CSV table of C-alpha atoms in Angstrom, one decimal:
chain,number,residue,atom,x,y,z
A,1,MET,CA,138.2,45.7,83.2
A,2,LYS,CA,137.0,50.0,83.0
A,3,ARG,CA,139.3,49.6,86.7
A,4,PHE,CA,142.1,48.0,84.6
A,5,ARG,CA,141.6,50.5,81.9
A,6,LYS,CA,142.2,53.2,84.4
A,7,LEU,CA,145.5,51.5,86.0
A,8,ILE,CA,146.8,51.3,82.2
A,9,SER,CA,145.9,54.7,81.8
A,10,TRP,CA,147.3,55.8,84.4
A,11,LEU,CA,150.4,53.6,84.5
A,12,LEU,CA,150.9,55.1,81.0
A,13,MET,CA,151.1,58.9,82.4
A,14,ALA,CA,153.5,57.8,84.9
A,15,ALA,CA,155.6,56.1,82.5
A,16,PHE,CA,155.7,59.0,80.3
A,17,PHE,CA,156.5,62.0,82.7
A,18,PHE,CA,159.3,60.0,83.7
A,19,TYR,CA,160.7,59.5,80.3
A,20,VAL,CA,160.3,63.9,80.4
A,21,PHE,CA,162.0,64.1,83.5
A,22,ARG,CA,164.7,61.6,82.4
A,23,TYR,CA,164.7,63.6,78.8
A,24,PHE,CA,165.6,66.9,80.9
A,25,SER,CA,167.6,65.9,83.3
A,26,GLU,CA,169.8,64.9,80.5
A,27,ASN,CA,169.2,67.8,78.3
A,28,SER,CA,168.6,70.4,80.7
A,29,GLN,CA,170.1,73.7,78.3
A,30,GLU,CA,166.2,72.5,75.8
A,31,LEU,CA,164.5,73.8,79.0
A,32,ASN,CA,166.0,77.7,77.9
A,33,LYS,CA,163.8,77.7,74.8
A,34,ILE,CA,160.9,78.1,77.2
A,35,SER,CA,161.9,81.8,78.3
A,36,GLU,CA,161.8,82.7,74.5
A,37,VAL,CA,158.5,81.8,73.7
A,38,ASN,CA,156.8,84.8,73.2
A,39,LEU,CA,153.3,85.5,74.7
A,40,SER,CA,151.7,86.5,71.6
A,41,ASP,CA,152.0,83.2,70.1
A,42,VAL,CA,150.7,81.4,73.2
A,43,LEU,CA,147.7,83.7,73.0
A,44,LYS,CA,147.1,83.1,69.8
A,45,ILE,CA,146.7,79.2,70.3
A,46,GLY,CA,144.2,80.5,72.8
A,47,PHE,CA,142.2,82.1,70.1
A,48,LEU,CA,142.4,79.4,67.5
A,49,TYR,CA,141.5,76.8,70.8
A,50,VAL,CA,138.5,78.8,71.1
A,51,LEU,CA,137.2,78.5,67.4
A,52,THR,CA,137.9,75.0,67.4
A,53,LEU,CA,135.6,74.6,70.6
A,54,PHE,CA,133.0,76.8,68.7
A,55,VAL,CA,133.2,74.5,65.3
A,56,SER,CA,132.7,71.3,67.6
A,57,GLY,CA,129.8,72.8,68.9
A,58,TYR,CA,128.4,73.6,65.6
A,59,PHE,CA,129.5,70.4,64.5
A,60,THR,CA,127.5,68.4,67.7
A,61,LYS,CA,124.0,71.2,66.9
A,62,LEU,CA,124.3,70.1,63.3
A,63,ILE,CA,124.1,66.4,64.1
A,64,LEU,CA,121.3,66.6,66.6
A,65,ASP,CA,118.9,69.1,64.9
A,66,ASN,CA,118.1,65.8,63.6
A,67,PHE,CA,116.5,64.3,66.3
A,68,GLU,CA,114.3,67.9,67.2
A,69,VAL,CA,116.8,68.9,69.9
A,70,ASN,CA,115.6,72.6,71.0
A,71,LEU,CA,119.6,74.4,72.2
A,72,SER,CA,120.7,77.6,70.5
A,73,LEU,CA,124.0,77.6,68.9
A,74,LYS,CA,125.9,79.3,72.1
A,75,LYS,CA,124.5,76.4,74.7
A,76,TYR,CA,126.2,74.0,72.3
A,77,PHE,CA,129.0,76.1,72.8
A,78,HIS,CA,129.1,75.9,76.3
A,79,LEU,CA,128.5,72.6,76.7
A,80,THR,CA,131.7,71.6,74.5
A,81,VAL,CA,133.6,74.0,77.1
A,82,VAL,CA,132.8,72.1,79.7
A,83,THR,CA,133.1,68.7,78.4
A,84,THR,CA,136.2,69.4,76.9
A,85,LEU,CA,138.0,70.4,80.4
A,86,PHE,CA,136.5,66.7,81.9
A,87,ASN,CA,137.7,65.2,78.8
A,88,MET,CA,140.9,66.6,79.7
A,89,LEU,CA,141.1,65.6,83.3
A,90,MET,CA,139.9,62.2,83.0
A,91,PRO,CA,140.3,59.8,80.6
A,92,MET,CA,138.1,57.2,78.2
A,93,ARG,CA,136.5,60.6,76.9
A,94,ALA,CA,134.0,61.3,80.0
A,95,GLY,CA,133.4,64.7,78.8
A,96,SER,CA,131.0,63.0,76.0
A,97,GLY,CA,129.8,61.2,78.8
A,98,ILE,CA,128.8,64.2,80.3
A,99,LYS,CA,127.5,65.8,77.4
A,100,ALA,CA,125.0,62.6,76.4
A,101,ILE,CA,123.8,63.0,80.5
A,102,TYR,CA,123.2,66.3,79.7
A,103,LEU,CA,120.9,66.5,76.8
A,104,LYS,CA,119.2,63.3,78.2
A,105,LYS,CA,118.3,65.7,81.0
A,106,GLN,CA,117.5,68.9,79.8
A,107,CYS,CA,116.0,67.8,76.3
A,108,ARG,CA,114.9,64.1,77.2
A,109,LEU,CA,117.1,62.9,74.2
A,110,ASN,CA,117.7,58.9,74.4
A,111,TYR,CA,121.1,57.7,75.7
A,112,SER,CA,121.8,55.3,73.3
A,113,LEU,CA,120.8,57.5,70.1
A,114,PHE,CA,123.2,60.3,71.0
A,115,VAL,CA,126.0,57.9,71.7
A,116,SER,CA,125.5,56.4,68.0
A,117,SER,CA,124.6,59.2,66.4
A,118,LEU,CA,127.8,61.2,67.2
A,119,ALA,CA,129.9,57.6,67.0
A,120,GLY,CA,129.0,57.4,63.4
A,121,SER,CA,130.5,61.1,62.9
A,122,TYR,CA,133.7,59.3,63.7
A,123,ILE,CA,133.5,57.8,60.3
A,124,LEU,CA,133.5,61.2,59.0
A,125,ASN,CA,136.2,62.4,61.4
A,126,PHE,CA,138.5,59.7,60.4
A,127,LEU,CA,137.9,60.3,56.0
A,128,VAL,CA,138.5,63.8,56.2
A,129,ILE,CA,141.5,63.4,58.4
A,130,GLY,CA,142.7,60.5,56.6
A,131,LEU,CA,142.3,62.4,53.4
A,132,SER,CA,144.3,65.7,54.9
A,133,GLY,CA,147.1,63.2,56.5
A,134,LEU,CA,147.5,61.3,52.6
A,135,MET,CA,147.7,64.3,51.0
A,136,ALA,CA,149.8,65.8,53.1
A,137,SER,CA,152.6,63.1,53.1
A,138,CYS,CA,152.0,62.4,49.3
A,139,PHE,CA,152.6,66.0,48.7
A,140,LEU,CA,155.7,65.9,51.1
A,141,TYR,CA,157.1,63.0,48.9
A,142,PHE,CA,156.8,64.3,45.7
A,143,HIS,CA,158.4,67.8,46.4
A,144,VAL,CA,160.4,68.0,49.9
A,145,GLY,CA,160.9,64.0,49.7
A,146,VAL,CA,160.0,63.4,53.0
A,147,SER,CA,158.6,59.3,53.3
A,148,ASP,CA,157.3,57.6,55.9
A,149,VAL,CA,156.3,54.4,55.1
A,150,ILE,CA,154.5,53.5,58.2
A,151,THR,CA,152.2,56.6,58.6
A,152,GLN,CA,151.6,56.5,55.0
A,153,ILE,CA,149.8,53.1,55.5
A,154,ALA,CA,148.2,54.0,57.9
A,155,PHE,CA,146.5,57.1,56.2
A,156,LEU,CA,145.7,54.9,53.7
A,157,THR,CA,144.2,52.2,56.1
A,158,THR,CA,142.2,55.0,57.7
A,159,VAL,CA,140.7,56.1,54.2
A,160,LEU,CA,140.1,52.6,52.8
A,161,GLY,CA,138.5,51.6,55.7
A,162,MET,CA,136.2,54.7,56.2
A,163,LEU,CA,135.1,53.9,52.4
A,164,PHE,CA,134.4,50.7,52.9
A,165,LEU,CA,131.9,51.0,55.9
A,166,ILE,CA,130.1,54.0,53.2
A,167,VAL,CA,129.7,52.4,50.5
A,168,VAL,CA,129.3,48.3,51.8
A,169,PRO,CA,125.1,48.3,52.2
A,170,PRO,CA,124.4,48.1,55.8
A,171,SER,CA,122.6,44.5,54.8
A,172,LEU,CA,126.0,43.2,54.2
A,173,LEU,CA,127.8,43.9,56.9
A,174,ARG,CA,124.8,43.2,59.7
A,175,PRO,CA,125.8,39.7,59.9
A,176,ILE,CA,129.5,40.5,60.3
A,177,VAL,CA,128.9,43.2,63.3
A,178,GLY,CA,128.2,40.6,66.1
A,179,PHE,CA,131.7,39.4,65.5
A,180,PHE,CA,133.1,42.7,66.9
A,181,PRO,CA,133.0,45.3,69.7
A,182,LYS,CA,129.3,47.0,70.4
A,183,GLN,CA,131.3,50.4,70.7
A,184,VAL,CA,131.8,49.0,66.5
A,185,ALA,CA,127.6,48.4,66.3
A,186,SER,CA,127.4,51.6,67.7
A,187,VAL,CA,129.2,53.4,65.0
A,188,LEU,CA,127.6,51.3,62.5
A,189,GLU,CA,123.9,52.2,64.0
A,190,GLY,CA,124.9,55.8,64.1
A,191,TRP,CA,126.6,55.9,60.6
A,192,ASN,CA,123.1,54.5,59.3
A,193,LYS,CA,121.1,57.3,60.3
A,194,LEU,CA,124.1,60.3,59.4
A,195,LYS,CA,124.3,59.3,55.5
A,196,LYS,CA,120.8,59.5,54.8
A,197,ASN,CA,121.3,63.3,55.1
A,198,LYS,CA,123.7,63.9,52.5
A,199,ILE,CA,123.5,67.6,53.0
A,200,LEU,CA,124.7,67.1,56.1
A,201,LEU,CA,127.3,65.0,55.7
A,202,ILE,CA,128.6,67.6,53.1
A,203,LYS,CA,128.5,70.2,56.6
A,204,LEU,CA,130.4,67.6,58.9
A,205,CYS,CA,132.8,67.1,56.6
A,206,GLY,CA,133.9,70.6,55.7
A,207,LEU,CA,133.8,71.6,59.6
A,208,THR,CA,135.7,68.7,60.7
A,209,PHE,CA,138.5,70.2,57.7
A,210,MET,CA,138.0,73.6,59.0
A,211,ASN,CA,139.4,71.9,62.4
A,212,THR,CA,142.1,70.3,61.1
A,213,LEU,CA,143.4,73.8,59.7
A,214,LEU,CA,142.4,75.1,63.2
A,215,GLY,CA,144.7,72.4,64.5
A,216,SER,CA,147.3,73.0,61.8
A,217,GLY,CA,147.4,77.0,63.7
A,218,ILE,CA,147.4,75.9,66.9
A,219,MET,CA,150.7,73.1,65.7
A,220,TYR,CA,152.4,76.3,63.6
A,221,TYR,CA,152.1,78.6,66.7
A,222,GLY,CA,153.1,76.2,68.8
A,223,LEU,CA,156.5,75.1,66.9
A,224,LEU,CA,156.9,78.9,65.9
A,225,ALA,CA,156.9,80.1,70.3
A,226,VAL,CA,160.1,76.9,70.2
A,227,ASN,CA,161.7,78.3,67.3
A,228,VAL,CA,160.3,75.7,64.6
A,229,GLU,CA,158.8,76.7,61.6
A,230,CYS,CA,157.2,74.4,59.4
A,231,SER,CA,155.3,74.6,56.0
A,232,LEU,CA,151.5,73.6,55.5
A,233,MET,CA,152.0,70.7,54.3
A,234,GLU,CA,153.8,69.6,57.1
A,235,LEU,CA,151.3,71.1,59.7
A,236,ILE,CA,148.3,69.2,58.4
A,237,TYR,CA,150.3,65.9,57.8
A,238,LEU,CA,151.0,66.3,61.7
A,239,THR,CA,147.7,67.4,63.2
A,240,SER,CA,146.1,64.7,60.4
A,241,VAL,CA,148.7,62.1,63.0
A,242,ASN,CA,147.6,64.4,66.0
A,243,GLY,CA,144.2,64.1,64.8
A,244,ILE,CA,143.8,60.1,64.6
A,245,ILE,CA,145.9,59.4,67.6
A,246,SER,CA,143.5,61.7,69.8
A,247,PHE,CA,140.8,59.1,69.4
A,248,ILE,CA,142.8,57.3,71.1
A,249,ASN,CA,142.0,58.0,74.7
A,250,ILE,CA,143.5,55.9,76.8
A,251,THR,CA,145.1,58.9,79.2
A,252,PRO,CA,143.3,62.4,80.1
A,253,ALA,CA,143.3,64.6,76.3
A,254,GLY,CA,145.7,61.3,75.3
A,255,VAL,CA,148.9,63.1,77.1
A,256,GLY,CA,152.0,60.8,76.9
A,257,VAL,CA,150.2,59.0,73.9
A,258,VAL,CA,150.3,61.7,71.0
A,259,GLU,CA,153.8,63.1,72.3
A,260,THR,CA,155.5,59.9,72.0
A,261,MET,CA,153.4,59.3,68.5
A,262,MET,CA,154.2,62.4,67.8
A,263,ILE,CA,157.9,62.3,68.5
A,264,PHE,CA,158.0,59.1,66.3
A,265,VAL,CA,156.8,60.8,62.9
A,266,ALA,CA,158.2,64.4,63.5
A,267,ARG,CA,161.9,62.9,62.8
A,268,ASN,CA,161.5,62.6,59.5
A,269,LEU,CA,160.8,66.7,59.6
A,270,GLU,CA,163.6,66.5,60.9
A,271,ILE,CA,161.7,68.2,64.5
A,272,THR,CA,163.9,67.1,67.5
A,273,THR,CA,161.9,65.2,70.7
A,274,SER,CA,162.9,68.2,72.8
A,275,ASP,CA,160.5,70.5,70.2
A,276,ILE,CA,158.0,67.8,70.2
A,277,LEU,CA,157.9,68.0,74.0
A,278,LEU,CA,157.8,71.9,74.7
A,279,MET,CA,155.9,72.6,71.9
A,280,SER,CA,152.7,70.4,73.5
A,281,LEU,CA,153.4,71.9,77.0
A,282,VAL,CA,153.2,74.8,75.5
A,283,THR,CA,149.9,74.2,73.4
A,284,ARG,CA,148.4,72.0,76.7
A,285,SER,CA,149.0,74.6,79.0
A,286,ALA,CA,147.6,77.2,76.4
A,287,THR,CA,144.8,75.6,75.4
A,288,PHE,CA,144.2,73.9,78.9
A,289,ALA,CA,144.4,78.0,80.3
A,290,ALA,CA,141.7,78.8,77.3
A,291,ASN,CA,139.1,76.0,79.0
A,292,PHE,CA,139.6,76.9,81.9
A,293,VAL,CA,138.7,80.2,82.2
A,294,LEU,CA,135.8,79.7,80.0
A,295,PHE,CA,134.6,77.1,82.1
A,296,PRO,CA,132.8,78.8,85.1
A,297,ILE,CA,131.2,81.4,82.6
A,298,CYS,CA,129.9,78.5,80.2
A,299,LEU,CA,128.6,76.1,83.1
A,300,TYR,CA,126.8,78.9,85.2
A,301,ALA,CA,125.5,79.5,81.6
A,302,LEU,CA,124.3,76.3,81.4
A,303,PHE,CA,122.8,75.6,84.8
A,304,GLY,CA,122.5,79.4,86.2
A,305,GLN,CA,122.8,79.3,90.0
A,306,SER,CA,122.6,75.7,90.8
A,307,TRP,CA,125.6,74.8,88.9
A,308,LYS,CA,127.0,73.4,91.8
A,309,GLY,CA,124.3,70.6,92.7
A,310,GLN,CA,123.9,69.8,88.6
A,311,LEU,CA,127.6,69.2,88.1
A,312,GLU,CA,128.0,67.0,91.5
A,313,THR,CA,125.1,64.9,89.5
A,314,LEU,CA,126.6,64.9,86.6
A,315,THR,CA,130.1,64.2,87.5
A,316,GLY,CA,128.9,61.5,89.9
A,317,LYS,CA,126.9,59.8,86.7
A,318,THR,CA,130.0,60.0,84.4
A,319,ILE,CA,132.3,58.5,87.1
A,320,GLN,CA,129.8,55.7,88.2
A,321,SER,CA,130.0,54.6,84.4
A,322,THR,CA,133.9,54.4,84.0
A,323,GLU,CA,134.4,51.9,87.1
């Protein structure tokens, strides 16, 4: 089954790249915008992206502090950089597997405990991103007249679904968990552990919204690089859509899947297919470059001179788990 999913992943990417090649073959003049990209915009994207990595590292630290994992914030940042690069290069969030294996080996953290706790945090992620998107879409509807019923229903369904899981007692959910995939059971188990700490939940929600704003900044400079300007609410709207789609990690870093949905949604904001594809090229290039530059530094900081052997061990175990 996992090999079938990998095959689907590569087929989707191949189909997307074929579409991009054909699109720009027929609209070659649009590629001229690349020559107009301002380097300062690219550097700003890279800077904001590094901030999102720092916030993500702090997010993980807050969760694992509950389990007495003794790692500094600097270590979490290094680990986030390393695992994010693998998420970019491999499908099915392989980087998360590397993070779990590292924490088990270095900190003796129970693997299932880590996975369920991190999975439980997805409820907060979806809730905050869904609320942000719903707020932005309502603002655009009442003040600008932009309406996308499908996207609004998706945001509303996300919010109501997460509120249902938050409000309904675990005892009522337990009988029906067996009818869902094991990933759902893991999310619910992790959520039941996290929700006992109210202060932690507030902090995690704040960090998720902070990353939404940082993501909006990345999208702002990505669109600005191809001469497209958007309002704050339009950016939050697009970033929220991007945030939810990014969890569907069928392809490495959601390549193709994210762009396809963004093209569909952005039409309501009069942003063209070309603008989305070029924006994606600029932002993905800038974020990958930032990650690639930081990767060897963070890898050495985590493992020292034994980084090569440790990396081979971690990646080997991760590849085996995805086959």
